[in-house]
Amino acid sequence: MAGPLALLVLGLAAAAVGLAGASRAFSRRPADAALAAGTLAIAYLFAPVHVLGWLGRLDRPTLFGTLAAIAIAVLGPTLARPAPRTELVRTARAIVELATSGLRMAGRTHPVAVLGVVSLLGLCVYTAGLSYLAPSTTWDGLLYHEATVGFALQHHGFRWLGLEGLNPFMAQVDGFPHLVESLSLVLVAAWDRRVIELPPSFLLPLCLVALYVTTRRFVASRGLSLAFAAAATLIPALVLQLRSTLVDVGFATFFAASLAWVGRPRPRPAELWMLGLSLGLLGASKVTGVFAVPVLGAVALLSLARDRERSRLAAHAAGAALLVVALMGPTYARNVARTGNPLWPARLEVAGWSLEGRIDLVDMNLPTEVALARVYSLGPRGQQRASARSDGYGHAPPLLVPLLALAGLARAIRRAGSRERAARLLLALTLPMIAYLFVSPARQWARLNLHVVIALFLLAAYGVAGARRATLGHLAAALLVLGGLGSISWSQPAWSVTPASAWQLARMSPLERVVNGADEWRPPLDASSPERGAGTWPVAMTRAAALARERDLGPGARVVVARTRFVGLLWNERFDDVVEWLDPRSLPPEAWIAEAERRGAVWVVVRPVTPLARALHRAPGWTPLGRIAREVDSDLAFRSPSASERAPRPPP
C-alpha cells in the first residue's frame, strides 16, 4: 500500500497547496481561482523536479523532502490562522458551487455543454484507470519520453547524455523541455511505472477550465463558453493522447492558461504572477513554446505599457518575466552552450536563417491538396497512433470552425475599429497563432498546431456570440461537441486496451499485468488503416522479456546496451535499475562482451543479425532471452553468465 498511499498524499498536498495559493488572491472569483489552483498544483509538482534536476540532486528522498517542506511552508501559515483558513475553505466551496451551478445553468441553456464536460471527465477517469492496469505502449513514449524519466532518476538530474549513437531519439532527451516528463517522474518516484501515463488525464480537465476562463473573457454567455471549451478539448489530437506520455496536452493546457491571464484590464500583481507562471510552464512543456511564449509575452507587455498604473506593477512584471526565464530557460541555454542551437535537436530553415540539428522541422508537410484531403476526410475507421492521426482535428471542426472563425475575425476587426479593447486583444492573441500555420512543420497534424486550433475556436466562439439569433450558437455548439464525440467513436480509441481486456487485467496481479498487458490485450488495427504496418504500434514487450526484466533487474542492476530503439522498455517497474550505452563500434565483438561483463552487466541488449549478436550466441554462459518487443526486427536481450547463476529476485 506504500505506493497508493504516497500517491494519495502527493495528490492531496498538490490540491491543498494550489487552493491555498489561489485563495490568497482569487477567493471572490471562483473561475479564476479554479484555474489558479490547478496551475499552482502542477507547479508544486514540477518545480522541485525542475530545480533539483538542474542542480543534479534529484533523488527520491531529496525530492519528497522538498515537496514536504513546500507543503508545510505554504499550508502551515494558512491553516494556523483563522482568516487564511476561512479564505481557503471559502475558495474551495466557491469552486465547487461554480461547477455545480454552472453545469445546472448550462443544462438549461446549452445541454450539449454538459454532455461534453461529463464525457471529457469520464474519458479522463477511464484512461487513468487503463494507465494503471496496462503497460505503456506509445511509440514516442518508449522511444524517448520514458527514457527522459529513467535517465533523470538514474543520474539524479538532467545530465547531458550525448547518446545519439545508442538511438538518434536520445537527442530529444537532452534537448527538449521536460514539463510533462517531470510530472511523470514525480508520480513514478511516488509509486512505479503504472502511473507514468497519468499526467494527460489530469491536465486535460485543467485545459477545459483554462479554455472556459479564456472564452469567457470575450463571450458573455457562460453556457456557450463552456460548450466551446468542451468541444475544443474533445478533438482526437487531445483525447487520443490520454494514456500516453506525449506532451501536447500539457502544451495546450498552459497555452490556454496563458491566454486567460494575458492583457487583463487593470491587472493585479497576482494576475501578472499567474501569467508568468503559465508562460513558464508553457515554455517548459514543448519546443513550440519558443514561438508562443514571446508572442504572448509581447502582447502582455504592450497591454501593460498602456495601463495607467504600470509603474506600480513594473516590479511584479519583471519578477514574472524572471519566473518565465527560470522555468523554460535552462534547457535552451544548455542547448546553445552545447550545440549552438537553442532548439536542439531540431533543424530549422526560415528565410535564409538555419539551425543545424538531427530532426527536420521543415519537410513533414504534405502537399496542400493532400493535406486538405486528409484533414477533410473521414479517415480510416479504427485505432491509430495518438501521435499521427490523419483526422486529429476531428470531423466537425474543419467544417465549422474556419467559417465561424472568419465571422469572429470580421466582428473583431469591426469592433477594434471602434477602439473596443477586448476585440483588439482578441486579434493580438489569435492572429499570430493562425499565421504560425505558414511555418508549421506539419499542418496536417493537429497535435503540432494546437495553439492554432485554440485560437480558431476562440474566434469561432466570438463570432457565434455576435450572431443576432442565439439559435446559431446552440446549433454550432451542439455540432462541435457531438462531432467531437463522433470523431472519438470513429477512432475506436481503446487506448490499446479494450474494456473487456481491462476487466481481465484488473483481476490479475501486478506482475501478470506487466507480462500479459499490451502483448495480450491490444486490439488489432483496422485492416484498411494506413497506420497498420509491421507491428509499429502499439509497442508491446514480449511476455518472456517482461517476465525476465522484472525477475532479473532489481535495484542497481545494470543493462548495457549496444543499440536499441525503445530504450524505455529497459527500466523495471520501479525505475531503479541502470541503463548505460557501450558503443559497439568502439570494440570488437568479443572485447565488447568482455567489457560488458567487467561493468557488471546483468543484461545486454543488441540489434539482431549483427556480429555482436552472433558473438553473444556463441559466448559461453550468455543466455539468449529473445526479442524484447513484438517487432519483427526487435532488439535482442541476453542474460550474463553471472546473472544466470544467481536465483531470480522475487516478483514485484
XYZ file of C-alpha atoms in Angstrom:
652
model
C 0.000 0.000 0.000
C 3.040 2.316 0.148
C 2.677 3.361 -3.498
C -1.058 4.168 -3.458
C -0.733 5.956 -0.115
C 2.218 8.028 -1.337
C 0.309 8.975 -4.474
C -2.779 9.915 -2.451
C -0.759 12.102 -0.085
C 1.021 13.709 -3.032
C -2.279 14.477 -4.775
C -3.871 15.920 -1.646
C -0.795 18.036 -0.952
C -0.785 19.399 -4.511
C -4.504 20.224 -4.348
C -4.150 21.878 -0.937
C -1.122 23.937 -1.977
C -2.923 25.033 -5.137
C -6.055 26.025 -3.235
C -4.065 27.843 -0.565
C -2.253 29.885 -3.183
C -5.418 30.657 -5.137
C -7.348 31.641 -2.006
C -4.941 34.479 -1.284
C -5.833 36.393 -4.435
C -8.876 34.895 -6.142
C -11.284 33.815 -3.408
C -14.029 36.113 -4.779
C -13.557 34.929 -8.392
C -14.170 31.173 -8.460
C -13.378 30.550 -12.143
C -10.029 32.313 -11.815
C -9.494 30.527 -8.509
C -10.039 27.123 -10.114
C -7.555 27.907 -12.890
C -5.016 29.355 -10.469
C -5.359 26.410 -8.077
C -4.843 23.879 -10.852
C -1.851 25.742 -12.268
C -0.254 26.129 -8.837
C -0.815 22.431 -8.102
C 1.051 21.490 -11.294
C 3.803 23.972 -10.439
C 4.092 22.407 -6.970
C 4.794 19.017 -8.569
C 7.042 20.356 -11.334
C 9.210 22.971 -9.634
C 11.131 20.643 -7.256
C 11.917 18.227 -10.103
C 12.991 21.167 -12.258
C 15.275 22.773 -9.666
C 16.743 19.576 -8.230
C 17.185 18.120 -11.711
C 19.269 21.047 -12.919
C 21.271 21.032 -9.674
C 21.996 17.300 -10.014
C 20.312 16.497 -6.684
C 17.234 14.688 -7.977
C 16.939 11.597 -5.811
C 13.777 10.269 -4.209
C 14.489 11.318 -0.578
C 15.514 14.849 -1.571
C 12.567 15.215 -3.944
C 9.941 14.202 -1.411
C 11.660 16.099 1.374
C 11.464 19.227 -0.775
C 7.811 18.622 -1.615
C 7.019 18.150 2.073
C 8.886 21.330 3.007
C 6.996 23.364 0.397
C 3.648 21.974 1.558
C 4.441 22.797 5.180
C 5.668 26.288 4.290
C 2.503 27.063 2.309
C -0.137 25.262 4.354
C 1.273 25.909 7.820
C 0.588 29.660 7.926
C -2.689 29.179 6.050
C -4.114 26.613 8.447
C -2.673 28.163 11.594
C -4.553 31.462 11.300
C -8.333 31.812 11.148
C -8.582 34.345 8.321
C -6.459 32.468 5.723
C -8.091 29.210 6.764
C -11.517 30.720 6.205
C -10.466 32.031 2.793
C -9.190 28.589 1.775
C -12.472 26.931 2.734
C -14.471 29.691 1.054
C -12.442 29.329 -2.146
C -12.888 25.571 -2.252
C -16.623 25.938 -1.661
C -16.910 28.645 -4.325
C -15.167 26.457 -6.909
C -17.495 23.551 -6.158
C -20.544 25.820 -6.288
C -19.373 27.306 -9.593
C -19.005 23.840 -11.091
C -22.405 22.611 -9.917
C -24.353 25.793 -10.631
C -22.565 26.237 -13.950
C -23.497 22.746 -15.078
C -27.108 23.259 -13.956
C -27.296 26.548 -15.843
C -25.671 25.038 -18.920
C -28.116 22.153 -18.704
C -30.949 24.637 -19.186
C -29.387 26.788 -21.930
C -26.742 24.582 -23.610
C -27.315 20.968 -22.521
C -24.745 19.773 -25.034
C -22.093 21.580 -22.967
C -22.914 19.330 -20.016
C -22.640 16.298 -22.260
C -19.228 17.464 -23.446
C -17.898 18.143 -19.947
C -19.196 14.897 -18.470
C -17.869 12.908 -21.429
C -14.443 14.502 -21.160
C -14.171 13.902 -17.419
C -15.366 10.334 -17.872
C -12.722 9.700 -20.528
C -10.031 11.143 -18.262
C -11.033 8.899 -15.357
C -11.328 5.862 -17.613
C -7.935 6.361 -19.238
C -6.336 6.951 -15.845
C -7.600 3.511 -14.861
C -6.233 1.999 -18.069
C -2.874 3.659 -17.422
C -2.705 1.848 -14.106
C -3.835 -1.507 -15.471
C -1.848 -1.849 -18.695
C 1.808 -1.276 -19.594
C 2.540 1.801 -21.651
C 2.645 1.163 -25.383
C 3.057 4.546 -27.071
C 5.731 4.676 -29.763
C 7.159 8.120 -28.905
C 6.817 7.454 -25.198
C 9.008 4.374 -25.250
C 11.387 5.987 -27.749
C 12.331 8.939 -25.557
C 9.694 10.326 -23.147
C 10.062 7.436 -20.693
C 13.819 7.431 -21.254
C 13.816 11.053 -20.050
C 12.244 9.855 -16.794
C 14.566 6.869 -16.482
C 17.823 8.715 -17.104
C 16.809 11.630 -14.830
C 16.165 9.228 -11.940
C 19.297 7.228 -12.763
C 21.633 10.249 -12.947
C 19.831 12.320 -10.262
C 19.166 15.093 -12.723
C 19.091 16.289 -16.297
C 22.639 15.376 -17.243
C 23.675 15.880 -20.873
C 23.803 12.313 -22.182
C 25.016 12.600 -25.763
C 23.618 9.150 -26.530
C 22.615 9.660 -30.162
C 24.839 6.679 -31.008
C 22.585 4.485 -28.884
C 19.458 5.848 -30.513
C 19.041 9.071 -32.536
C 15.986 9.942 -30.427
C 18.198 10.331 -27.355
C 18.917 13.831 -28.684
C 15.359 14.719 -27.626
C 16.145 13.599 -24.078
C 18.981 16.129 -23.985
C 17.424 18.989 -25.912
C 13.669 19.051 -25.346
C 11.908 20.679 -22.349
C 10.702 18.312 -19.640
C 7.463 19.529 -18.006
C 5.228 16.514 -18.661
C 8.108 14.057 -18.165
C 8.821 15.759 -14.820
C 5.217 15.204 -13.758
C 5.539 11.551 -14.780
C 8.803 11.342 -12.835
C 7.341 12.548 -9.561
C 4.443 10.086 -9.900
C 6.787 7.195 -10.727
C 9.017 8.126 -7.800
C 5.969 8.014 -5.535
C 4.750 4.663 -6.873
C 6.106 2.976 -10.000
C 5.734 2.703 -13.774
C 1.993 2.016 -13.522
C 1.296 5.739 -13.124
C 3.748 7.104 -15.700
C 0.950 7.910 -18.171
C -1.363 9.717 -15.731
C -0.395 13.379 -16.430
C -2.569 13.869 -19.551
C -5.581 12.536 -17.639
C -5.354 15.297 -15.024
C -4.015 18.005 -17.345
C -6.911 17.822 -19.823
C -9.578 18.855 -17.243
C -7.353 21.816 -16.350
C -7.192 22.623 -20.068
C -11.004 22.660 -20.109
C -11.052 25.129 -17.195
C -8.438 27.331 -18.873
C -10.351 27.372 -22.156
C -13.577 28.242 -20.344
C -11.957 31.145 -18.474
C -10.327 32.389 -21.680
C -13.512 32.176 -23.745
C -15.497 33.972 -21.036
C -13.199 36.967 -21.485
C -14.699 37.506 -24.940
C -18.098 35.763 -24.780
C -20.813 36.810 -22.335
C -22.702 33.505 -22.269
C -21.403 31.018 -19.711
C -23.151 28.119 -21.430
C -21.760 28.959 -24.860
C -18.264 29.424 -23.424
C -18.437 26.065 -21.691
C -19.712 24.334 -24.831
C -16.888 25.684 -26.997
C -14.302 24.861 -24.322
C -15.603 21.293 -24.154
C -15.643 20.974 -27.945
C -12.040 22.171 -28.215
C -10.836 19.600 -25.682
C -12.698 16.758 -27.401
C -10.690 16.800 -30.632
C -8.863 13.495 -31.266
C -5.437 15.165 -31.136
C -6.006 15.732 -27.407
C -8.255 12.863 -26.357
C -6.154 10.186 -28.049
C -3.133 11.351 -26.055
C -4.759 10.202 -22.847
C -2.949 7.099 -21.579
C 0.347 8.196 -23.070
C 3.496 10.081 -22.128
C 3.128 12.521 -25.034
C 3.390 16.188 -24.111
C 0.900 18.027 -26.325
C -1.904 18.051 -23.739
C 0.449 19.893 -21.396
C 1.289 22.408 -24.107
C -2.393 23.034 -24.899
C -3.239 23.375 -21.207
C -0.705 26.071 -20.441
C -1.220 27.856 -23.736
C -4.895 28.203 -22.806
C -3.953 29.176 -19.239
C -1.617 31.881 -20.543
C -4.387 33.269 -22.760
C -6.590 33.520 -19.686
C -4.201 35.936 -17.940
C -2.739 37.982 -20.818
C -3.762 41.610 -21.172
C -6.291 41.864 -18.369
C -7.547 45.410 -17.811
C -6.192 46.950 -14.614
C -4.204 43.803 -13.771
C -3.434 42.950 -10.198
C 0.010 41.698 -9.136
C -1.351 38.185 -8.600
C -2.601 38.087 -12.189
C 0.820 39.060 -13.506
C 2.459 36.332 -11.447
C -0.060 33.776 -12.689
C 0.684 34.893 -16.240
C 4.406 34.458 -15.624
C 3.870 31.015 -14.138
C 1.601 29.918 -17.002
C 4.018 31.191 -19.650
C 6.921 29.485 -17.901
C 5.079 26.173 -17.797
C 4.099 26.651 -21.449
C 7.719 27.148 -22.445
C 8.779 24.159 -20.346
C 6.239 21.832 -21.953
C 7.205 21.731 -25.639
C 9.650 23.377 -28.009
C 6.740 25.134 -29.783
C 6.642 27.318 -26.690
C 9.650 29.167 -28.107
C 7.178 30.688 -30.581
C 4.118 31.055 -28.355
C 5.756 32.464 -25.211
C 7.419 35.520 -26.826
C 4.245 36.367 -28.750
C 2.026 36.220 -25.675
C 4.673 37.942 -23.582
C 4.869 40.797 -26.079
C 1.088 41.212 -26.030
C 1.177 41.281 -22.234
C 3.932 43.917 -22.158
C 2.180 46.128 -24.712
C -1.041 45.880 -22.740
C 0.749 46.716 -19.507
C 2.533 49.671 -21.122
C -0.868 51.238 -21.811
C -2.023 50.776 -18.214
C -2.139 53.874 -16.027
C -0.668 52.000 -13.067
C 2.223 50.456 -14.982
C 4.855 51.979 -12.696
C 3.274 50.316 -9.663
C 3.196 46.977 -11.480
C 6.659 47.160 -13.063
C 8.422 45.208 -10.321
C 5.805 42.448 -10.427
C 6.014 42.270 -14.228
C 9.804 41.986 -14.024
C 9.500 39.228 -11.436
C 7.004 37.362 -13.598
C 9.370 37.646 -16.580
C 12.228 36.226 -14.500
C 9.948 33.354 -13.500
C 9.337 32.577 -17.179
C 13.086 32.517 -17.834
C 13.754 30.342 -14.786
C 11.168 27.742 -15.807
C 11.860 27.480 -19.531
C 15.357 28.904 -19.922
C 17.785 26.213 -18.661
C 17.064 23.719 -21.443
C 17.523 26.241 -24.236
C 20.573 27.859 -22.621
C 22.313 24.494 -22.329
C 21.420 23.669 -25.923
C 23.181 26.859 -27.034
C 26.218 26.124 -24.879
C 26.488 22.533 -26.133
C 25.476 22.802 -29.774
C 24.964 26.450 -30.691
C 21.335 25.590 -31.466
C 18.764 26.634 -28.825
C 16.186 24.304 -30.389
C 18.442 21.249 -30.450
C 17.922 18.665 -31.885
C 15.613 20.440 -34.358
C 16.917 21.522 -37.749
C 15.175 24.637 -38.990
C 15.422 26.860 -42.054
C 13.375 30.065 -42.231
C 14.053 32.981 -44.607
C 17.676 32.003 -45.147
C 18.307 31.533 -41.430
C 19.121 27.996 -40.355
C 19.798 25.919 -37.256
C 21.570 22.609 -37.581
C 20.137 19.594 -35.785
C 19.056 15.992 -36.190
C 15.280 16.435 -36.636
C 13.999 18.167 -39.741
C 11.208 20.627 -38.941
C 10.510 21.759 -42.477
C 9.900 18.655 -44.558
C 6.967 16.948 -42.810
C 4.288 18.988 -44.580
C 2.264 17.171 -47.183
C 1.348 18.913 -50.447
C -1.518 21.297 -49.744
C -4.139 19.326 -51.662
C -3.076 16.094 -49.937
C -3.091 17.730 -46.510
C -6.563 19.199 -47.078
C -7.884 15.865 -48.309
C -6.501 14.245 -45.183
C -7.975 16.846 -42.842
C -11.405 16.846 -44.514
C -11.750 13.093 -44.997
C -13.388 10.738 -42.548
C -10.125 8.909 -42.205
C -9.833 5.168 -41.674
C -12.079 3.726 -39.029
C -10.206 2.216 -36.148
C -7.341 2.851 -33.825
C -4.277 4.775 -34.962
C -1.222 6.257 -33.333
C -2.001 9.065 -30.929
C 0.992 10.933 -32.351
C -0.054 10.943 -36.011
C -3.786 10.637 -36.563
C -4.889 11.525 -40.052
C -8.026 13.163 -38.594
C -6.554 14.650 -35.420
C -8.596 17.810 -35.935
C -11.790 15.782 -35.754
C -14.540 15.707 -38.336
C -16.765 18.642 -37.352
C -14.146 21.337 -36.535
C -12.589 21.522 -40.039
C -16.068 22.051 -41.495
C -17.407 24.557 -38.967
C -14.613 26.287 -37.071
C -12.880 28.061 -40.007
C -16.185 29.571 -41.178
C -17.198 30.631 -37.683
C -13.685 31.962 -37.049
C -13.952 34.125 -40.169
C -17.171 35.567 -38.771
C -15.428 36.146 -35.460
C -12.479 37.773 -37.207
C -14.778 40.135 -39.110
C -16.607 41.033 -35.907
C -13.338 41.630 -34.040
C -11.933 43.830 -36.819
C -15.152 45.843 -36.921
C -15.175 46.354 -33.158
C -11.439 47.009 -32.987
C -12.044 49.919 -35.355
C -14.357 51.319 -32.689
C -11.476 51.039 -30.207
C -13.046 48.189 -28.270
C -10.274 46.839 -26.046
C -11.457 43.213 -25.944
C -11.651 42.998 -29.743
C -8.147 44.392 -30.147
C -6.803 41.985 -27.573
C -8.521 39.052 -29.268
C -6.896 39.944 -32.586
C -3.484 40.331 -30.959
C -3.765 36.917 -29.323
C -5.154 34.933 -32.242
C -3.736 36.318 -35.491
C -0.070 35.468 -34.750
C -1.113 31.926 -33.853
C -3.028 31.474 -37.099
C -0.027 32.861 -39.001
C 2.035 30.045 -37.468
C 0.434 27.694 -39.993
C 2.764 29.148 -42.628
C 5.809 27.837 -40.727
C 4.251 24.763 -39.123
C 6.375 21.619 -39.534
C 3.260 19.575 -40.343
C -0.026 21.398 -40.919
C -1.900 18.114 -41.298
C -1.027 17.021 -37.735
C -3.318 18.711 -35.244
C -1.104 17.875 -32.288
C 1.659 20.101 -33.681
C -0.735 23.036 -34.154
C -2.861 23.020 -31.014
C -2.232 26.723 -30.367
C -3.688 27.389 -33.833
C -6.696 25.184 -33.059
C -7.343 27.012 -29.782
C -7.043 30.412 -31.473
C -9.557 29.380 -34.143
C -12.009 28.017 -31.560
C -11.734 31.289 -29.648
C -12.501 33.342 -32.744
C -15.333 30.964 -33.635
C -16.946 31.387 -30.214
C -16.609 35.163 -30.559
C -18.227 35.030 -33.983
C -21.157 32.934 -32.784
C -21.642 35.198 -29.763
C -22.212 38.122 -32.121
C -24.953 36.410 -34.095
C -28.378 38.021 -33.986
C -30.060 34.731 -33.227
C -28.965 32.628 -30.266
C -30.070 29.570 -32.238
C -26.836 29.721 -34.250
C -24.787 29.425 -31.078
C -26.837 26.483 -29.847
C -26.558 24.705 -33.188
C -22.817 25.334 -33.615
C -22.041 24.205 -30.076
C -24.138 21.069 -30.488
C -22.500 20.138 -33.790
C -18.985 20.668 -32.426
C -19.491 18.705 -29.211
C -21.422 15.881 -30.858
C -18.973 15.915 -33.749
C -16.091 15.586 -31.303
C -17.687 12.595 -29.630
C -18.445 11.143 -33.057
C -14.808 11.504 -34.117
C -13.685 9.743 -30.966
C -16.151 6.940 -31.589
C -14.982 6.675 -35.204
C -11.421 6.331 -33.963
C -12.433 3.373 -31.760
C -9.941 4.584 -29.151
C -9.379 1.545 -26.971
C -6.095 3.206 -25.931
C -4.541 -0.223 -26.743
C -6.795 -1.925 -24.171
C -10.400 -2.930 -24.852
C -12.938 -2.661 -21.996
C -13.244 -6.452 -21.819
C -9.482 -6.784 -21.654
C -9.277 -4.087 -18.980
C -11.666 -6.131 -16.849
C -9.440 -9.181 -17.232
C -6.323 -7.147 -16.426
C -7.990 -5.802 -13.280
C -8.231 -9.358 -11.953
C -4.518 -10.050 -12.478
C -1.602 -9.494 -10.134
C 0.777 -6.596 -10.905
C 3.348 -8.988 -12.386
C 0.722 -10.713 -14.526
C -0.377 -7.326 -15.893
C 3.203 -6.424 -16.792
C 3.713 -9.747 -18.552
C 0.340 -10.043 -20.270
C -0.739 -6.416 -20.665
C -0.265 -4.916 -24.103
C 1.168 -8.131 -25.519
C -2.086 -9.979 -24.975
C -4.837 -7.389 -24.941
C -4.176 -4.845 -27.667
C -6.958 -4.845 -30.304
C -5.926 -5.242 -33.940
C -5.788 -2.218 -36.183
C -8.424 -1.896 -38.850
C -7.202 -3.670 -41.974
C -7.740 -0.537 -44.068
C -5.767 1.723 -41.735
C -2.666 3.300 -43.261
C -1.107 3.167 -39.806
C -1.249 -0.616 -39.941
C 2.279 -1.825 -40.503
C 4.914 -4.260 -39.357
C 3.949 -4.158 -35.716
C 4.726 -0.464 -35.467
C 2.162 0.371 -32.783
C 1.333 -0.234 -30.018
C 4.815 -1.133 -28.787
C 4.417 -4.290 -26.739
C 7.120 -6.044 -24.747
C 7.173 -9.805 -25.204
C 5.981 -11.936 -22.303
C 9.363 -13.596 -21.913
C 11.256 -10.302 -21.868
C 8.800 -8.615 -19.483
C 8.961 -11.524 -17.038
C 12.756 -11.692 -17.258
C 13.052 -7.928 -16.736
C 11.061 -7.980 -13.523
C 12.898 -11.040 -12.198
C 16.444 -10.122 -13.237
C 16.636 -6.348 -12.998
C 16.467 -5.322 -9.376
C 17.725 -2.071 -7.813
C 21.056 -1.113 -9.342
C 21.077 -3.977 -11.863
C 22.982 -2.894 -14.955
C 21.737 -3.133 -18.551
C 24.489 -2.494 -21.095
C 23.116 -1.552 -24.498
C 24.774 -1.538 -27.901
C 21.802 -0.315 -29.921
C 18.110 -0.254 -29.155
C 15.058 1.589 -30.362
C 12.722 1.517 -27.362
C 15.027 2.446 -24.503
C 12.059 2.989 -22.183
C 11.398 -0.759 -22.038
C 14.684 -1.421 -20.234
C 13.803 0.070 -16.858
C 11.917 -2.112 -14.410
C 8.619 -1.117 -12.831
C 10.358 0.891 -10.090
C 12.769 2.585 -12.497
C 15.671 1.696 -10.198
C 17.919 -0.361 -12.479
C 20.732 1.228 -14.520
C 20.836 1.558 -18.324
C 24.098 2.536 -19.992
C 25.493 2.607 -23.505
C 28.599 0.832 -24.752
C 29.331 1.817 -28.345
C 29.571 -1.363 -30.456
C 31.869 0.493 -32.847
C 34.430 1.073 -30.114
C 35.449 -2.566 -29.616
C 35.456 -5.881 -31.494
C 32.508 -8.108 -30.510
C 34.455 -10.347 -28.102
C 36.094 -7.355 -26.417
C 32.709 -5.608 -26.194
C 31.248 -8.629 -24.384
C 34.219 -8.742 -22.006
C 33.812 -5.035 -21.216
C 30.091 -5.524 -20.526
C 30.963 -8.322 -18.088
C 33.605 -6.122 -16.443
C 30.960 -3.442 -15.883
C 28.758 -5.987 -14.139
C 26.044 -6.193 -16.777
C 23.048 -8.315 -15.838
C 21.603 -7.851 -19.320
C 22.982 -6.720 -22.628
C 20.741 -5.558 -25.472
C 21.892 -5.593 -29.088
C 20.458 -5.314 -32.560
C 19.661 -8.631 -34.286
C 21.641 -10.022 -37.209
C 24.842 -8.220 -36.227
C 28.337 -9.567 -35.499
C 27.795 -8.692 -31.844
C 24.547 -10.682 -31.677
C 26.244 -13.674 -33.276
C 29.166 -13.400 -30.861
C 26.793 -13.383 -27.879
C 25.075 -16.516 -29.160
C 28.497 -18.197 -29.242
C 29.777 -16.775 -25.949
C 29.774 -19.309 -23.084
C 27.285 -18.684 -20.294
C 25.277 -15.964 -22.020
C 21.566 -16.841 -22.082
C 19.516 -15.506 -25.011
C 16.208 -14.050 -23.815
C 14.871 -13.365 -27.305
C 13.266 -10.212 -28.631
C 12.368 -7.510 -26.125
C 9.438 -6.214 -28.218
C 6.974 -7.793 -30.616
C 8.508 -6.244 -33.700
C 9.929 -8.446 -36.422
C 13.355 -6.784 -36.138
C 13.216 -6.151 -32.398
C 16.382 -5.823 -30.368
C 17.656 -8.933 -28.580
C 18.389 -9.302 -24.876
C 20.948 -11.650 -23.304
C 21.419 -12.534 -19.634
C 25.020 -12.521 -18.406
C 26.717 -15.681 -17.065
C 26.958 -14.269 -13.538
C 23.274 -13.298 -13.542
C 22.275 -16.736 -14.842
C 23.944 -18.352 -11.828
C 22.010 -16.242 -9.329
C 18.497 -17.001 -8.193
C 15.979 -14.575 -9.701
C 14.666 -11.848 -7.412
C 11.130 -12.232 -6.105
C 8.463 -10.879 -8.440
C 7.053 -7.443 -7.569
